Coordinates of C-alpha atoms in Angstrom, one line a residue:
M1 CA -37.1 -4.6 -18.9
T2 CA -38.1 -7.1 -17.2
I3 CA -34.9 -8.2 -14.6
T4 CA -35.1 -12.1 -14.2
R5 CA -33.9 -13.7 -11.3
Q6 CA -31.0 -15.5 -13.0
D7 CA -29.5 -12.2 -13.7
T8 CA -29.8 -11.1 -10.1
D9 CA -27.7 -14.3 -10.0
G10 CA -25.4 -13.7 -12.5
M11 CA -24.6 -10.1 -11.7
R12 CA -24.1 -11.5 -8.9
A13 CA -21.8 -13.6 -9.6
L14 CA -19.8 -11.3 -11.6
E15 CA -19.9 -9.9 -9.0
G16 CA -17.9 -12.1 -6.8
L17 CA -15.4 -13.1 -9.5
E18 CA -13.7 -9.4 -8.1
D19 CA -13.4 -10.3 -4.4
D20 CA -11.5 -10.3 -2.3
R21 CA -11.5 -13.6 -1.3
S22 CA -10.6 -17.3 -3.3
S23 CA -13.4 -18.6 -1.9
V24 CA -16.1 -16.7 -3.6
R25 CA -14.3 -16.3 -6.5
L26 CA -14.0 -20.2 -6.7
R27 CA -17.6 -20.0 -5.8
A28 CA -18.8 -17.6 -8.0
A29 CA -16.9 -18.9 -11.9
L30 CA -18.7 -22.1 -10.2
A31 CA -21.5 -20.8 -10.3
V32 CA -21.3 -19.7 -13.8
G33 CA -20.4 -21.7 -15.3
T34 CA -23.4 -23.7 -13.8
T35 CA -25.8 -21.1 -15.8
P36 CA -24.2 -20.5 -19.1
D37 CA -24.3 -16.6 -20.4
P38 CA -23.0 -16.0 -24.0
R39 CA -22.8 -12.3 -21.7
F40 CA -19.9 -13.2 -19.0
V41 CA -17.3 -14.6 -21.9
D42 CA -15.8 -11.7 -21.7
K43 CA -15.6 -11.2 -17.8
L44 CA -14.4 -15.4 -17.4
I45 CA -10.9 -14.4 -19.9
E46 CA -10.9 -10.0 -18.5
R47 CA -10.3 -12.2 -15.1
C48 CA -8.0 -15.1 -16.5
A49 CA -5.6 -12.9 -16.8
I50 CA -5.2 -11.7 -13.1
E51 CA -6.3 -14.3 -11.1
P52 CA -3.5 -15.8 -9.5
E53 CA -5.3 -18.4 -8.3
F54 CA -4.8 -22.1 -9.3
L55 CA -7.9 -23.7 -8.7
V56 CA -10.0 -20.7 -9.5
R57 CA -8.3 -20.1 -12.5
D58 CA -8.9 -24.0 -13.4
M59 CA -12.3 -23.0 -12.3
L60 CA -12.8 -19.9 -14.7
T61 CA -11.5 -22.0 -17.8
W62 CA -14.1 -25.1 -16.8
A63 CA -16.8 -22.3 -16.6
L64 CA -15.8 -21.4 -20.7
T65 CA -16.0 -24.8 -22.0
R66 CA -19.2 -24.4 -20.8
H67 CA -20.1 -21.5 -23.3
P68 CA -20.1 -21.9 -27.2
V69 CA -16.9 -21.8 -28.8
S70 CA -18.4 -19.1 -31.2
M71 CA -18.6 -17.2 -28.1
T72 CA -15.3 -18.3 -26.1
L73 CA -12.5 -19.2 -29.0
P74 CA -12.4 -15.7 -30.7
E75 CA -11.6 -14.2 -27.6
L76 CA -9.4 -17.2 -27.5
V77 CA -6.9 -16.5 -30.5
R78 CA -7.6 -13.1 -28.9
E79 CA -5.8 -13.7 -25.7
V80 CA -2.8 -15.5 -26.4
R81 CA -1.0 -13.2 -29.0
S82 CA -1.7 -10.2 -25.7
E83 CA 1.9 -9.5 -23.8
R84 CA 0.7 -10.9 -20.6
V85 CA 1.8 -13.7 -19.8
Q86 CA -0.7 -15.5 -17.7
A87 CA -3.0 -14.2 -20.1
R88 CA -1.4 -16.1 -23.1
S89 CA -0.6 -18.7 -21.1
Q90 CA -4.1 -19.5 -19.3
A91 CA -6.0 -18.8 -23.0
L92 CA -4.0 -21.7 -24.3
H93 CA -4.2 -24.0 -21.2
T94 CA -8.6 -23.2 -22.0
L95 CA -8.0 -23.7 -25.8
S96 CA -5.8 -27.2 -25.4
K97 CA -9.9 -27.9 -22.4
I98 CA -12.2 -26.9 -25.9
G99 CA -10.5 -29.1 -28.1
D100 CA -11.8 -27.3 -31.2
R101 CA -9.1 -27.4 -34.8
Q102 CA -10.3 -24.0 -35.8
A103 CA -7.8 -22.6 -33.1
W104 CA -4.7 -25.0 -34.3
P105 CA -4.0 -21.7 -35.7
A106 CA -3.3 -19.2 -33.7
I107 CA -1.0 -22.5 -32.3
T108 CA 2.6 -20.3 -33.4
P109 CA 6.3 -21.1 -33.4
A110 CA 6.3 -18.2 -31.2
L111 CA 4.4 -19.5 -29.0
L112 CA 5.9 -22.9 -29.0
C113 CA 9.2 -21.0 -28.6
D114 CA 7.7 -18.7 -26.8
A115 CA 10.9 -17.2 -23.5
D116 CA 8.1 -17.2 -20.8
D117 CA 8.6 -21.7 -19.5
E118 CA 4.8 -21.6 -18.6
V119 CA 3.7 -20.6 -21.7
A120 CA 5.3 -22.0 -23.4
R121 CA 4.2 -25.4 -21.2
S122 CA 0.9 -24.1 -22.6
A123 CA 1.1 -23.4 -25.5
W124 CA 2.9 -27.7 -25.6
R125 CA -0.7 -28.9 -24.4
A126 CA -2.6 -27.9 -26.2
A127 CA -1.1 -27.9 -30.1
V128 CA -0.2 -32.0 -29.0
V129 CA -4.2 -31.3 -29.3
L130 CA -5.5 -29.5 -31.9
V131 CA -2.8 -30.4 -34.4
P132 CA -4.2 -31.7 -37.5
E133 CA -3.9 -35.3 -39.1
G134 CA -0.6 -34.8 -41.3
E135 CA 1.1 -31.7 -39.0
E136 CA 2.1 -34.0 -36.1
S137 CA 5.7 -33.9 -38.5
A138 CA 6.3 -30.9 -38.3
L139 CA 5.2 -29.8 -34.6
A140 CA 7.5 -32.7 -33.8
A141 CA 10.4 -30.1 -35.4
V142 CA 9.5 -26.9 -34.1
L143 CA 9.0 -28.6 -30.4
A144 CA 12.4 -30.3 -30.9
T145 CA 13.4 -27.4 -30.5
Q146 CA 13.5 -27.1 -27.1
L147 CA 14.8 -30.0 -26.3
G148 CA 16.6 -29.2 -23.3
R149 CA 15.6 -26.5 -22.1
G150 CA 14.2 -25.1 -18.5
E151 CA 14.5 -27.1 -14.9
R152 CA 13.0 -30.4 -15.0
E153 CA 9.8 -30.0 -14.0
T154 CA 9.5 -27.3 -17.6
Q155 CA 11.4 -30.7 -19.9
L156 CA 8.7 -33.2 -18.4
S157 CA 6.0 -31.7 -20.1
L158 CA 7.9 -31.4 -23.1
S159 CA 8.6 -34.9 -23.3
R160 CA 5.0 -35.7 -23.1
A161 CA 4.4 -33.8 -25.1
L162 CA 6.0 -34.6 -27.7
V163 CA 4.9 -38.6 -26.4
A164 CA 1.7 -38.2 -28.0
L165 CA 2.6 -37.1 -30.7
G166 CA 3.7 -41.1 -30.9
E167 CA 6.2 -42.4 -33.6
V168 CA 6.5 -39.3 -35.6
I169 CA 8.8 -37.7 -33.8
L170 CA 11.5 -39.9 -33.7
P171 CA 13.1 -38.3 -37.3
A172 CA 14.0 -34.5 -34.7
L173 CA 14.8 -36.6 -31.8
H174 CA 17.8 -39.1 -34.0
T175 CA 18.9 -35.3 -35.3
A176 CA 18.5 -33.4 -31.8
T177 CA 20.9 -37.0 -29.8
T178 CA 23.5 -35.3 -32.8
A179 CA 23.1 -31.9 -31.1
P180 CA 26.0 -30.0 -30.2
G181 CA 24.5 -29.3 -26.5
P182 CA 24.7 -32.7 -23.8
R183 CA 21.1 -31.0 -22.6
V184 CA 19.6 -31.2 -25.7
R185 CA 21.4 -34.8 -26.1
A186 CA 20.1 -36.4 -22.8
H187 CA 15.7 -35.2 -23.4
A188 CA 16.4 -36.6 -27.3
L189 CA 17.8 -39.5 -25.2
A190 CA 15.2 -39.7 -22.4
T191 CA 12.7 -38.9 -24.7
Q192 CA 13.1 -41.9 -26.9
R193 CA 13.2 -44.4 -23.5
L194 CA 10.1 -42.8 -22.2
L195 CA 8.9 -43.3 -25.9
R196 CA 9.4 -46.5 -25.9
D197 CA 8.5 -47.0 -22.4
P198 CA 6.0 -44.9 -21.4
D199 CA 5.8 -46.4 -17.4
T200 CA 9.0 -45.3 -16.8
G201 CA 9.7 -42.5 -15.0
F202 CA 10.9 -39.5 -16.0
E203 CA 13.3 -38.7 -13.8
F204 CA 15.1 -42.4 -13.9
A205 CA 14.9 -41.4 -17.6
I206 CA 16.9 -38.5 -17.4
D207 CA 19.2 -39.2 -15.4
E208 CA 20.1 -43.1 -16.6
A209 CA 19.9 -40.0 -20.2
K210 CA 22.1 -37.8 -18.9
R211 CA 25.1 -40.8 -18.3
V212 CA 25.4 -42.1 -21.8
V213 CA 26.3 -38.3 -22.5
A214 CA 28.4 -38.1 -20.0
L215 CA 30.5 -41.3 -21.5
G216 CA 30.0 -39.3 -24.6
G217 CA 27.6 -41.6 -26.2
S218 CA 24.7 -40.4 -28.6
G219 CA 21.7 -43.4 -29.5
Q220 CA 19.7 -45.3 -27.4
V221 CA 19.5 -45.6 -23.8
G222 CA 18.7 -48.5 -21.9
R223 CA 18.7 -51.2 -24.3

């Protein structure tokens, strides 16, 4: 069997993904994506699950998007069921970048409500990209069950995901504005505000919503 220069460069790049230096791993991921080879898909996905550096993970995702969907999609769908938190999160992130709606069945309510905030946030972002036409209201209903969850960054991610679905979220938000928990009500009100006025900053919207809730209100904010 003849070993081509491309084969040699590819193997060198794969070895680079294991290097202790993040700069070398970054260049290796770039090289693999620049010259896609289906034989490298498994290694890229395996590395996504353990890579500690954000920039390298992002390059790994880019490299995967450069490969045929028929090769990457089944493996990524398998990864979203992994017990490893980062494997689930990064696979979901990559699915959102690929954007192929064949992956939609993998975005389960369990992932949308995952106990790990990073996994859940990745699932929310993937869901709004992959949701089929006509399924938006059902997705909004599941996402609304997560209102009030986590710190500001997590809440902002959820609000952005909901707002991306458009006005179909209004019934779910209206229900949430009467929820027993003040955090849920405030988050729902803030998301309503962001839907109505996208230029409103989340910090302002959530602080205003909290004032409304503290005063005993549950209606629209910022009228």
